[in-house]
Amino acid sequence: MLDLATIRGVLFDMDGVLYRGRQVLAGVAELLAFLDAQGIGYACITNNASMTPAQYEEKLQAMGIAIPAERVVTSALITGRYLRSTYPAGTRVLIVGMRGLRELLLGDGYFVEDRLTPDLVVQGVDFETTYAKLKEATLAIRRGAHYIVTNPDRSFPSEEGLIPGSGAIMAALVAATDATPLVIGKPAPTMFRVAAEMLGLDPAQTLMVGDRLDTDIAGAHTAGMRTALVLTGVTRREDLGADPQPDLVVDDLPALLAHWREAC
Ligand SMILES: [Mg+2]
């Protein structure tokens, strides 16, 4: 049984929880005001690193949601933090990814780009992937470079529809190398653990609010967090029954807020 009175921090998934497409969902402002008033910290976590935290701040602001960039945590950001805490300065990297990821890893000179003899291959979504890039990455991984993937999302929501995501490029590299990458983004627990650390939170006192059982809920559960599923996104009530069960299932954020007010 979930006791909301014990929760000291909240991680929100965004699409399907705070908004759907460009439409803000009911109850966001009221819930954030409640958390602020209770002194409960919160952040948003997303696998989608095609936008920077500053761009997410703008997008949220345009929908009337005031969440500063410092509280938006993308899989690229977590990957950068994880790699810095795991590898020494000067580690050589080959990046298969876009500008955001490159700037995060190379911007301050901590990592050094080396396309021929890297220690690490770091891969995310890359809209300009070529055979030559896949070849370089394949040869490096086959020579023993550690293979890190920002997120396993196979498709990527674009204006034109679903297009190949980080997981699709990962599928090509796994096929070519037989390697098993270390995956950072949801549903891997690393994403949740590092996000909780950034907020100074103990996972057991952290509530993940998500709309997907297989990523948001499963990953947070593995990371030792409490979980609440909202039915405003991907997962529907009839999908429930598969493991893991969320600690709480609510129709929407106003229903979550009502539960929380009762618990306090
Ligand atoms: Mg979602």
Short mmCIF file of C-alpha atoms and ligand atoms in Angstrom, two decimals:
data_model
loop_
_atom_site.label_atom_id
_atom_site.label_comp_id
_atom_site.label_asym_id
_atom_site.label_seq_id
_atom_site.Cartn_x
_atom_site.Cartn_y
_atom_site.Cartn_z
CA MET A 1 0.00 0.00 0.00
CA LEU A 2 1.41 3.37 -1.03
CA ASP A 3 1.56 6.00 1.72
CA LEU A 4 1.85 9.31 -0.13
CA ALA A 5 2.70 11.09 3.13
CA THR A 6 6.16 9.42 3.01
CA ILE A 7 7.02 10.79 -0.46
CA ARG A 8 9.70 13.52 -0.51
CA GLY A 9 10.24 13.85 -4.25
CA VAL A 10 8.51 13.21 -7.55
CA LEU A 11 9.79 12.32 -10.99
CA PHE A 12 7.38 13.01 -13.83
CA ASP A 13 7.37 11.52 -17.26
CA MET A 14 6.22 14.30 -19.61
CA ASP A 15 4.32 13.09 -22.68
CA GLY A 16 1.08 11.45 -21.54
CA VAL A 17 1.48 12.82 -18.01
CA LEU A 18 1.94 16.61 -18.19
CA TYR A 19 0.85 17.02 -21.81
CA ARG A 20 -0.23 15.08 -24.84
CA GLY A 21 1.34 16.37 -28.05
CA ARG A 22 1.01 20.12 -27.58
CA GLN A 23 -1.99 19.95 -25.26
CA VAL A 24 -1.45 20.47 -21.54
CA LEU A 25 -3.31 17.90 -19.40
CA ALA A 26 -5.66 18.74 -16.53
CA GLY A 27 -4.33 19.41 -13.04
CA VAL A 28 -0.64 20.07 -13.78
CA ALA A 29 -0.45 23.56 -12.25
CA GLU A 30 -2.50 22.52 -9.18
CA LEU A 31 -0.31 19.48 -8.49
CA LEU A 32 2.95 21.43 -8.87
CA ALA A 33 1.62 24.16 -6.55
CA PHE A 34 0.71 21.49 -4.00
CA LEU A 35 4.20 19.93 -4.19
CA ASP A 36 5.84 23.36 -3.81
CA ALA A 37 3.66 24.12 -0.78
CA GLN A 38 4.59 20.76 0.80
CA GLY A 39 8.31 21.26 0.12
CA ILE A 40 8.37 18.19 -2.13
CA GLY A 41 10.98 18.38 -4.90
CA TYR A 42 10.25 17.28 -8.45
CA ALA A 43 11.82 16.86 -11.86
CA CYS A 44 10.81 15.65 -15.29
CA ILE A 45 12.66 12.75 -16.88
CA THR A 46 12.58 11.87 -20.55
CA ASN A 47 14.40 9.52 -22.89
CA ASN A 48 13.87 12.02 -25.70
CA ALA A 49 17.10 14.00 -25.85
CA SER A 50 16.42 15.60 -29.23
CA MET A 51 15.59 18.77 -27.28
CA THR A 52 17.80 20.33 -24.62
CA PRO A 53 16.44 21.02 -21.12
CA ALA A 54 16.22 24.73 -22.06
CA GLN A 55 14.07 23.85 -25.07
CA TYR A 56 11.83 21.72 -22.86
CA GLU A 57 11.47 24.67 -20.49
CA GLU A 58 10.26 26.78 -23.43
CA LYS A 59 7.89 24.10 -24.66
CA LEU A 60 6.39 23.68 -21.18
CA GLN A 61 6.15 27.43 -20.71
CA ALA A 62 4.23 27.77 -23.99
CA MET A 63 1.66 25.38 -22.49
CA GLY A 64 1.50 27.35 -19.24
CA ILE A 65 3.65 24.90 -17.22
CA ALA A 66 6.41 26.65 -15.25
CA ILE A 67 9.24 24.11 -14.84
CA PRO A 68 12.81 25.43 -15.11
CA ALA A 69 15.41 23.71 -17.32
CA GLU A 70 17.34 22.54 -14.22
CA ARG A 71 14.40 20.29 -13.42
CA VAL A 72 14.33 18.62 -16.83
CA VAL A 73 16.48 15.52 -17.02
CA THR A 74 17.08 13.91 -20.42
CA SER A 75 18.72 10.57 -21.15
CA ALA A 76 21.68 12.43 -22.71
CA LEU A 77 22.19 14.43 -19.51
CA ILE A 78 22.09 11.28 -17.38
CA THR A 79 24.46 9.55 -19.77
CA GLY A 80 26.91 12.45 -19.40
CA ARG A 81 26.74 12.35 -15.60
CA TYR A 82 27.04 8.58 -15.49
CA LEU A 83 30.07 8.55 -17.81
CA ARG A 84 31.85 11.29 -15.83
CA SER A 85 31.37 9.36 -12.60
CA THR A 86 32.59 6.12 -14.21
CA TYR A 87 35.47 7.09 -16.52
CA PRO A 88 38.46 9.38 -15.94
CA ALA A 89 39.02 12.71 -17.72
CA GLY A 90 40.70 12.23 -21.07
CA THR A 91 38.77 9.05 -21.91
CA ARG A 92 38.52 8.70 -25.69
CA VAL A 93 35.01 8.55 -27.13
CA LEU A 94 33.36 7.87 -30.45
CA ILE A 95 29.92 9.47 -30.57
CA VAL A 96 27.08 8.26 -32.77
CA GLY A 97 24.59 10.98 -31.98
CA MET A 98 23.50 14.55 -32.52
CA ARG A 99 24.67 17.96 -31.40
CA GLY A 100 23.12 17.85 -27.95
CA LEU A 101 24.97 14.66 -27.00
CA ARG A 102 28.24 15.83 -28.59
CA GLU A 103 28.14 19.13 -26.68
CA LEU A 104 27.33 17.37 -23.42
CA LEU A 105 30.31 15.02 -23.71
CA LEU A 106 32.89 17.15 -25.50
CA GLY A 107 31.87 20.70 -24.54
CA ASP A 108 34.05 20.99 -21.44
CA GLY A 109 36.94 18.86 -22.72
CA TYR A 110 36.40 16.08 -20.18
CA PHE A 111 36.15 13.51 -22.96
CA VAL A 112 38.28 13.49 -26.10
CA GLU A 113 36.87 12.54 -29.47
CA ASP A 114 38.74 9.66 -31.07
CA ARG A 115 37.01 7.90 -33.94
CA LEU A 116 39.68 5.27 -34.58
CA THR A 117 40.81 4.07 -31.12
CA PRO A 118 38.06 5.07 -28.68
CA ASP A 119 37.65 3.61 -25.19
CA LEU A 120 33.90 4.19 -25.43
CA VAL A 121 31.26 4.22 -28.14
CA VAL A 122 28.38 6.42 -26.97
CA GLN A 123 25.29 6.14 -29.13
CA GLY A 124 21.96 7.93 -29.16
CA VAL A 125 19.54 8.89 -31.88
CA ASP A 126 21.30 10.31 -34.93
CA PHE A 127 19.22 11.64 -37.81
CA GLU A 128 22.32 11.64 -40.01
CA THR A 129 23.57 8.12 -39.40
CA THR A 130 25.55 6.76 -42.34
CA TYR A 131 27.05 3.38 -43.14
CA ALA A 132 30.48 4.91 -42.51
CA LYS A 133 29.49 5.89 -38.94
CA LEU A 134 28.01 2.46 -38.22
CA LYS A 135 31.20 0.91 -39.59
CA GLU A 136 33.47 2.99 -37.33
CA ALA A 137 31.35 2.15 -34.31
CA THR A 138 31.24 -1.54 -35.19
CA LEU A 139 35.01 -1.79 -35.59
CA ALA A 140 35.59 0.07 -32.31
CA ILE A 141 33.17 -2.13 -30.35
CA ARG A 142 34.68 -5.26 -31.91
CA ARG A 143 38.11 -4.03 -30.76
CA GLY A 144 36.81 -3.83 -27.21
CA ALA A 145 35.45 -0.28 -26.74
CA HIS A 146 32.68 -0.12 -24.13
CA TYR A 147 29.32 0.43 -25.81
CA ILE A 148 26.90 2.83 -24.10
CA VAL A 149 23.41 3.70 -25.41
CA THR A 150 21.51 6.79 -24.22
CA ASN A 151 18.07 5.20 -24.60
CA PRO A 152 16.47 2.11 -26.11
CA ASP A 153 13.46 3.79 -27.78
CA ARG A 154 13.08 2.04 -31.12
CA SER A 155 10.98 4.78 -32.66
CA PHE A 156 10.98 8.52 -32.35
CA PRO A 157 7.86 10.70 -32.55
CA SER A 158 8.31 13.29 -35.32
CA GLU A 159 5.87 15.61 -37.08
CA GLU A 160 5.86 13.13 -39.99
CA GLY A 161 5.12 10.13 -37.78
CA LEU A 162 7.28 7.54 -36.02
CA ILE A 163 10.84 7.48 -37.38
CA PRO A 164 13.87 5.32 -36.38
CA GLY A 165 15.01 6.08 -32.83
CA SER A 166 18.12 5.36 -30.78
CA GLY A 167 16.98 1.75 -30.31
CA ALA A 168 16.81 1.22 -34.07
CA ILE A 169 20.45 2.29 -34.47
CA MET A 170 21.30 0.13 -31.45
CA ALA A 171 19.63 -2.84 -33.20
CA ALA A 172 21.92 -2.35 -36.20
CA LEU A 173 25.06 -2.13 -34.05
CA VAL A 174 24.07 -5.10 -31.88
CA ALA A 175 23.46 -7.12 -35.05
CA ALA A 176 26.89 -6.12 -36.36
CA THR A 177 28.84 -6.71 -33.14
CA ASP A 178 26.91 -9.21 -30.95
CA ALA A 179 27.79 -6.79 -28.13
CA THR A 180 25.40 -6.05 -25.26
CA PRO A 181 25.37 -2.29 -24.69
CA LEU A 182 24.92 -0.59 -21.36
CA VAL A 183 21.60 1.22 -21.79
CA ILE A 184 21.10 4.35 -19.67
CA GLY A 185 17.57 5.61 -20.45
CA LYS A 186 14.19 4.28 -19.29
CA PRO A 187 13.41 1.50 -18.47
CA ALA A 188 17.01 0.97 -17.28
CA PRO A 189 17.29 1.83 -13.56
CA THR A 190 20.37 4.06 -14.05
CA MET A 191 18.20 6.87 -15.43
CA PHE A 192 16.00 6.84 -12.33
CA ARG A 193 18.84 6.43 -9.83
CA VAL A 194 20.90 9.31 -11.21
CA ALA A 195 17.80 11.56 -11.44
CA ALA A 196 17.01 10.84 -7.76
CA GLU A 197 20.64 11.56 -6.83
CA MET A 198 20.50 14.89 -8.65
CA LEU A 199 17.48 15.85 -6.55
CA GLY A 200 19.16 14.55 -3.39
CA LEU A 201 16.40 11.97 -2.96
CA ASP A 202 16.31 8.47 -1.56
CA PRO A 203 14.64 6.22 -4.20
CA ALA A 204 12.28 4.76 -1.56
CA GLN A 205 10.91 8.25 -0.85
CA THR A 206 10.57 9.09 -4.53
CA LEU A 207 7.39 8.69 -6.55
CA MET A 208 7.60 8.14 -10.30
CA VAL A 209 4.50 9.34 -12.12
CA GLY A 210 4.27 7.85 -15.60
CA ASP A 211 1.90 6.72 -18.31
CA ARG A 212 3.75 3.60 -19.48
CA LEU A 213 4.00 0.33 -17.56
CA ASP A 214 6.92 -1.04 -19.58
CA THR A 215 9.23 1.97 -19.17
CA ASP A 216 8.17 4.47 -16.48
CA ILE A 217 6.72 2.03 -14.00
CA ALA A 218 8.97 -0.99 -14.64
CA GLY A 219 12.18 1.08 -14.52
CA ALA A 220 11.25 3.06 -11.40
CA HIS A 221 10.17 -0.15 -9.67
CA THR A 222 13.58 -1.74 -10.41
CA ALA A 223 15.30 1.39 -9.07
CA GLY A 224 13.44 0.95 -5.76
CA MET A 225 10.99 3.83 -6.21
CA ARG A 226 7.28 4.05 -5.56
CA THR A 227 5.14 4.34 -8.69
CA ALA A 228 1.91 5.95 -9.81
CA LEU A 229 0.37 5.25 -13.21
CA VAL A 230 -1.86 7.88 -14.81
CA LEU A 231 -4.26 6.72 -17.51
CA THR A 232 -3.89 9.85 -19.65
CA GLY A 233 -1.26 8.39 -21.98
CA VAL A 234 -0.24 5.05 -23.45
CA THR A 235 -1.34 2.46 -20.84
CA ARG A 236 -5.06 1.78 -20.48
CA ARG A 237 -6.90 0.20 -17.59
CA GLU A 238 -7.36 -3.03 -19.58
CA ASP A 239 -3.54 -3.31 -20.01
CA LEU A 240 -3.11 -3.66 -16.25
CA GLY A 241 -2.40 -7.08 -14.84
CA ALA A 242 1.07 -7.53 -16.29
CA ASP A 243 4.00 -7.11 -13.90
CA PRO A 244 5.07 -4.91 -12.35
CA GLN A 245 1.95 -3.48 -10.79
CA PRO A 246 2.10 0.26 -10.07
CA ASP A 247 1.66 1.18 -6.40
CA LEU A 248 -1.19 3.48 -7.43
CA VAL A 249 -3.34 3.77 -10.55
CA VAL A 250 -5.27 7.00 -11.12
CA ASP A 251 -7.29 8.34 -14.03
CA ASP A 252 -5.38 11.61 -14.15
CA LEU A 253 -3.37 14.17 -12.15
CA PRO A 254 -6.41 15.71 -10.39
CA ALA A 255 -7.18 12.22 -9.03
CA LEU A 256 -3.56 11.84 -7.85
CA LEU A 257 -3.76 15.23 -6.12
CA ALA A 258 -7.02 14.24 -4.40
CA HIS A 259 -5.36 11.06 -3.01
CA TRP A 260 -2.36 13.06 -1.87
CA ARG A 261 -4.44 15.68 -0.07
CA GLU A 262 -6.22 12.90 1.79
CA ALA A 263 -2.91 11.33 2.86
CA CYS A 264 -1.42 14.53 4.28
MG MG B 1 4.99 9.12 -21.51
#
